Short mmCIF file of C-alpha atoms in Angstrom, two decimals:
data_model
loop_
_atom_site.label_atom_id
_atom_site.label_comp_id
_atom_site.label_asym_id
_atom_site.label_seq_id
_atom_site.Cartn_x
_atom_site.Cartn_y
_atom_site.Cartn_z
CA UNK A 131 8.42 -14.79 6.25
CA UNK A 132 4.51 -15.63 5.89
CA UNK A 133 4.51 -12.42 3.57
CA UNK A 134 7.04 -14.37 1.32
CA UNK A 135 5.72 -17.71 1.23
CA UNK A 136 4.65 -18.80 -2.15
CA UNK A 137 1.95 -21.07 -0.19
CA UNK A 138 0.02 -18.42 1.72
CA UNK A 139 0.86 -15.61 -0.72
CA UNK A 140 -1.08 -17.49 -3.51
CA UNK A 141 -4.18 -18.60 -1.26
CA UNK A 142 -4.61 -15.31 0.47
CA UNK A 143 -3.34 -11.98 -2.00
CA UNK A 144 -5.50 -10.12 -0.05
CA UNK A 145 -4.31 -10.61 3.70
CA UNK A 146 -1.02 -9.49 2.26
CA UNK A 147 -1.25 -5.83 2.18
CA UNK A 148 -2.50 -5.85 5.98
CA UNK A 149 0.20 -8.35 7.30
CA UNK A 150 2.72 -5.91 5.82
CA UNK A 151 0.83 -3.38 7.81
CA UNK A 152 0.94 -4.99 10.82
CA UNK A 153 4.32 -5.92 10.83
CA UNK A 154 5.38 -2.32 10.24
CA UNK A 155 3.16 -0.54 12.55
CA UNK A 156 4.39 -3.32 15.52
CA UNK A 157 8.18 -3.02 14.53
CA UNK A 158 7.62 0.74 14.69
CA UNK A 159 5.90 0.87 18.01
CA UNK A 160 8.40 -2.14 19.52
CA UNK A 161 11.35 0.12 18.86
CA UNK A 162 9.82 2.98 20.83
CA UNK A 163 9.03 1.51 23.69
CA UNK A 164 12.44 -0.16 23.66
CA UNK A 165 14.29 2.91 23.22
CA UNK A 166 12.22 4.31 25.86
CA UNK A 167 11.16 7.47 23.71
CA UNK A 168 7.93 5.47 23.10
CA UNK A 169 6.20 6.29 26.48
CA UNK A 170 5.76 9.60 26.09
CA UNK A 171 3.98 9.39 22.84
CA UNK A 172 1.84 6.92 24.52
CA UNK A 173 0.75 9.12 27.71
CA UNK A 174 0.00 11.86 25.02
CA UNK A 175 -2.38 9.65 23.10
CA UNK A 176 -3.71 8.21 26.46
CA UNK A 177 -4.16 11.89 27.75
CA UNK A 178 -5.80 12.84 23.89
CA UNK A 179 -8.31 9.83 24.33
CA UNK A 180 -9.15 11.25 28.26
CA UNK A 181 -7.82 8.51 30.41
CA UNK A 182 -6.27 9.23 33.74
CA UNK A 183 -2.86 9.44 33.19
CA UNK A 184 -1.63 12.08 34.83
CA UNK A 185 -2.13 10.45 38.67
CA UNK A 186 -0.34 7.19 37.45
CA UNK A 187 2.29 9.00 35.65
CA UNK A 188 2.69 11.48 38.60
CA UNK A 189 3.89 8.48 41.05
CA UNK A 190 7.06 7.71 38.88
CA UNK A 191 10.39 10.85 38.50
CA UNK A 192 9.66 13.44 35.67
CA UNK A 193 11.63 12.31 32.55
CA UNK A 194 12.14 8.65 33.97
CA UNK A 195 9.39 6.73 30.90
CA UNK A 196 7.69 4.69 34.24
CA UNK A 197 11.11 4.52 36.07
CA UNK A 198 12.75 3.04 32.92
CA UNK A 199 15.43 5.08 31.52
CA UNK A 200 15.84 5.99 27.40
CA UNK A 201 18.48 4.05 25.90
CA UNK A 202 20.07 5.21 22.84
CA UNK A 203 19.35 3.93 19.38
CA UNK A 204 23.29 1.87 19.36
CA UNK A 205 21.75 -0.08 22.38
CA UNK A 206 18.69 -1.30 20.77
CA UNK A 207 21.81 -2.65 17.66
CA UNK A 208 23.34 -5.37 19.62
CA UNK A 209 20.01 -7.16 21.27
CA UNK A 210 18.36 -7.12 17.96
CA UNK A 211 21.62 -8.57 16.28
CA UNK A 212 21.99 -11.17 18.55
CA UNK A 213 17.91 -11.88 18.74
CA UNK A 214 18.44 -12.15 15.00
CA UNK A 215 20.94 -14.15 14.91
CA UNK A 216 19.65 -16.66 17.23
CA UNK A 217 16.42 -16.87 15.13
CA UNK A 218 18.61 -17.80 12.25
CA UNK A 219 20.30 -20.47 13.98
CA UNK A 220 16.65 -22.10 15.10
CA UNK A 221 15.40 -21.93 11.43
CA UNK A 222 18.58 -23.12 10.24
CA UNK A 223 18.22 -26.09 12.88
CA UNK A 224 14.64 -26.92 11.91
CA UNK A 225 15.16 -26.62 8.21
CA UNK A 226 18.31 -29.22 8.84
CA UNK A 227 15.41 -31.55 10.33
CA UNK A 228 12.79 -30.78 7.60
CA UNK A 229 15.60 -31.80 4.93
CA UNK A 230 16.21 -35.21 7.11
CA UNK A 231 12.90 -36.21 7.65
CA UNK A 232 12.33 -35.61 3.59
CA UNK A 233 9.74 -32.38 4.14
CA UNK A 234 10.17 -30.03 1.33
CA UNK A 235 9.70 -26.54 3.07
CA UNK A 236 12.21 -23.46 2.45
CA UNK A 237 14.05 -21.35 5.03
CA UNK A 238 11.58 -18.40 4.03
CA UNK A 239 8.22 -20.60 4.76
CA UNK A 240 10.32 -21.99 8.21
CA UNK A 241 11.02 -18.33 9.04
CA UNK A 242 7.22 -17.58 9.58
CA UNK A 243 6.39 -21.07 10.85
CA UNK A 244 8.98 -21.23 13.35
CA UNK A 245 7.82 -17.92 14.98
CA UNK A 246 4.22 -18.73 14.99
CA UNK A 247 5.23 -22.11 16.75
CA UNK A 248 7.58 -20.45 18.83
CA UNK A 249 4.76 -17.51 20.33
CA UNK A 250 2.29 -20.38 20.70
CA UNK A 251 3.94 -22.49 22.77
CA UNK A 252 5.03 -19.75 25.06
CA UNK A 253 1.90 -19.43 25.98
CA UNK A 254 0.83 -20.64 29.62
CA UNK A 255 -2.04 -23.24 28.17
CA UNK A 256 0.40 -26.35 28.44
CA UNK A 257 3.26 -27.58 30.14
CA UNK A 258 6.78 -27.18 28.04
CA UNK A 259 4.37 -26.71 24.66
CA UNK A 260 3.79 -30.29 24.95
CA UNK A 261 0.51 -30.47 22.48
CA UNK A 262 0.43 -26.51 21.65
CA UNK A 263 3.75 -26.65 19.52
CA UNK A 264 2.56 -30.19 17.45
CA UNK A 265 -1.05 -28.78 17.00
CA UNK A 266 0.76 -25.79 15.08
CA UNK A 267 3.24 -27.73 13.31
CA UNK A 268 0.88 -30.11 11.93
CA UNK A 269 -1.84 -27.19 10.68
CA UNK A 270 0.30 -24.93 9.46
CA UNK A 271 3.06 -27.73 7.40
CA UNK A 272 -0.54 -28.55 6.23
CA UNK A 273 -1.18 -25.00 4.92
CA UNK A 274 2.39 -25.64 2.87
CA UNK A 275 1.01 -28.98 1.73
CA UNK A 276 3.23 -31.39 3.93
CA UNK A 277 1.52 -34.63 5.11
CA UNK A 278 0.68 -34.25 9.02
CA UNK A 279 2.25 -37.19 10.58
CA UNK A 280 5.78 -35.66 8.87
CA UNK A 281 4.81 -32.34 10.87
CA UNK A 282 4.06 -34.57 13.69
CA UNK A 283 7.62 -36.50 13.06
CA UNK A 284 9.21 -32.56 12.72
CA UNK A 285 7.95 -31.19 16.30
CA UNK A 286 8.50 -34.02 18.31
CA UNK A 287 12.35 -34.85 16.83
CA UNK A 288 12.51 -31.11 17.59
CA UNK A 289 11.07 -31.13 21.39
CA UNK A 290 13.57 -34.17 21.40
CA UNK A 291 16.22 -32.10 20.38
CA UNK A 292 15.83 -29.08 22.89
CA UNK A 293 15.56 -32.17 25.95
CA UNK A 294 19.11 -33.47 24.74
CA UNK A 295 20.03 -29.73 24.70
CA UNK A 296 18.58 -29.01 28.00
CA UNK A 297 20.24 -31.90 29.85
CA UNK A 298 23.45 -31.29 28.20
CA UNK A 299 23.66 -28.10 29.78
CA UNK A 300 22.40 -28.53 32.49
CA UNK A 301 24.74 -31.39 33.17
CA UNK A 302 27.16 -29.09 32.85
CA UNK A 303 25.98 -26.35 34.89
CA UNK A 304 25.40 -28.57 37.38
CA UNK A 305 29.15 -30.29 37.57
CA UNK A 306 30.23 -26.50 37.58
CA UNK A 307 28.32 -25.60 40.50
CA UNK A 308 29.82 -28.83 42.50
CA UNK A 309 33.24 -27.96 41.25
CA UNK A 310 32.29 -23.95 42.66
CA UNK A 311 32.10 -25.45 45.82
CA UNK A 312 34.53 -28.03 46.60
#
């Protein structure tokens, strides 16, 4: 997505070539390890650069990738689909908001803004994202030349949005577990 935006692509040509890069050499090396046919191409460049492989490798079954098993290419299909899929939907969700709140972004900018948002506030610096995922908003809508307290309007009718969500089901998990029991 950030390799299509008109924004970024027009302020920064020459990160372009690298991003592309990037993403293909980390798409490439994800779907090894996932498959499981990845660990064995790392051990051989582990053993090439001299580290000490061999005595952690030794602990785990001979053929077992660190006691995970190789899955075939058709089981890697469905995860990615449905990953996919549910990316889509949050996009689709976010661009719904951007279009209510009057912010002119397209579904290819939100593609690379949502993920960026999305890894940062996964990260363990904050509770729920609470600060991490409006920071990001707000500096990169700026990047696509949206006014900040929209962005600010955008993540926290979003963050509102996933609370509704949240106690919705669990409301419902909740009545199911007391209906489980009775």
């Amino acid at each position: 997505g950030a390799a299509l935006s008109p924004g970024l692509v027009a302020q920064e040509s020459a990160v372009l070539p690298w991003m592309l890069g990037l993403i293909l050499i980390l798409a490439a090396a994800a779907v090894l390890l996932i498959t499981g046919r990845g660990w064995r191409l790392g051990l051989a460049l582990a053993r090439r650069a001299r580290m000490p492989v061999d005595r952690i490798s030794a602990r785990f079954p001979r053929g077992s990738h660190f006691g995970l098993p190789a899955r075939s290419w058709a089981a890697l299909g469905l995860p990615l689909l449905l990953s996919a899929l549910f990316q889509v939907v949050v996009v689709l969700i976010n661009l719904l908001v951007c279009l209510a709140l009057g912010i002119p972004l397209t579904f290819i900018q939100l593609l690379w803004i949502v993920a960026v948002v999305s890894l940062l506030q996964a990260l363990p610096i904050s509770i729920a994202g609470i600060g991490v995922r409006e920071g990001a908003y707000i500096y990169l809508l700026q990047l696509q030349g949206v006014d900040g307290s929209r962005a600010l309007a955008l993540s926290l009718t979003l963050f509102a949005l996933q609370i509704a969500m949240a106690i919705v089901g669990g409301t419902l998990q909740v009545r199911g577990l007391l209906r489980a029991q009775s």
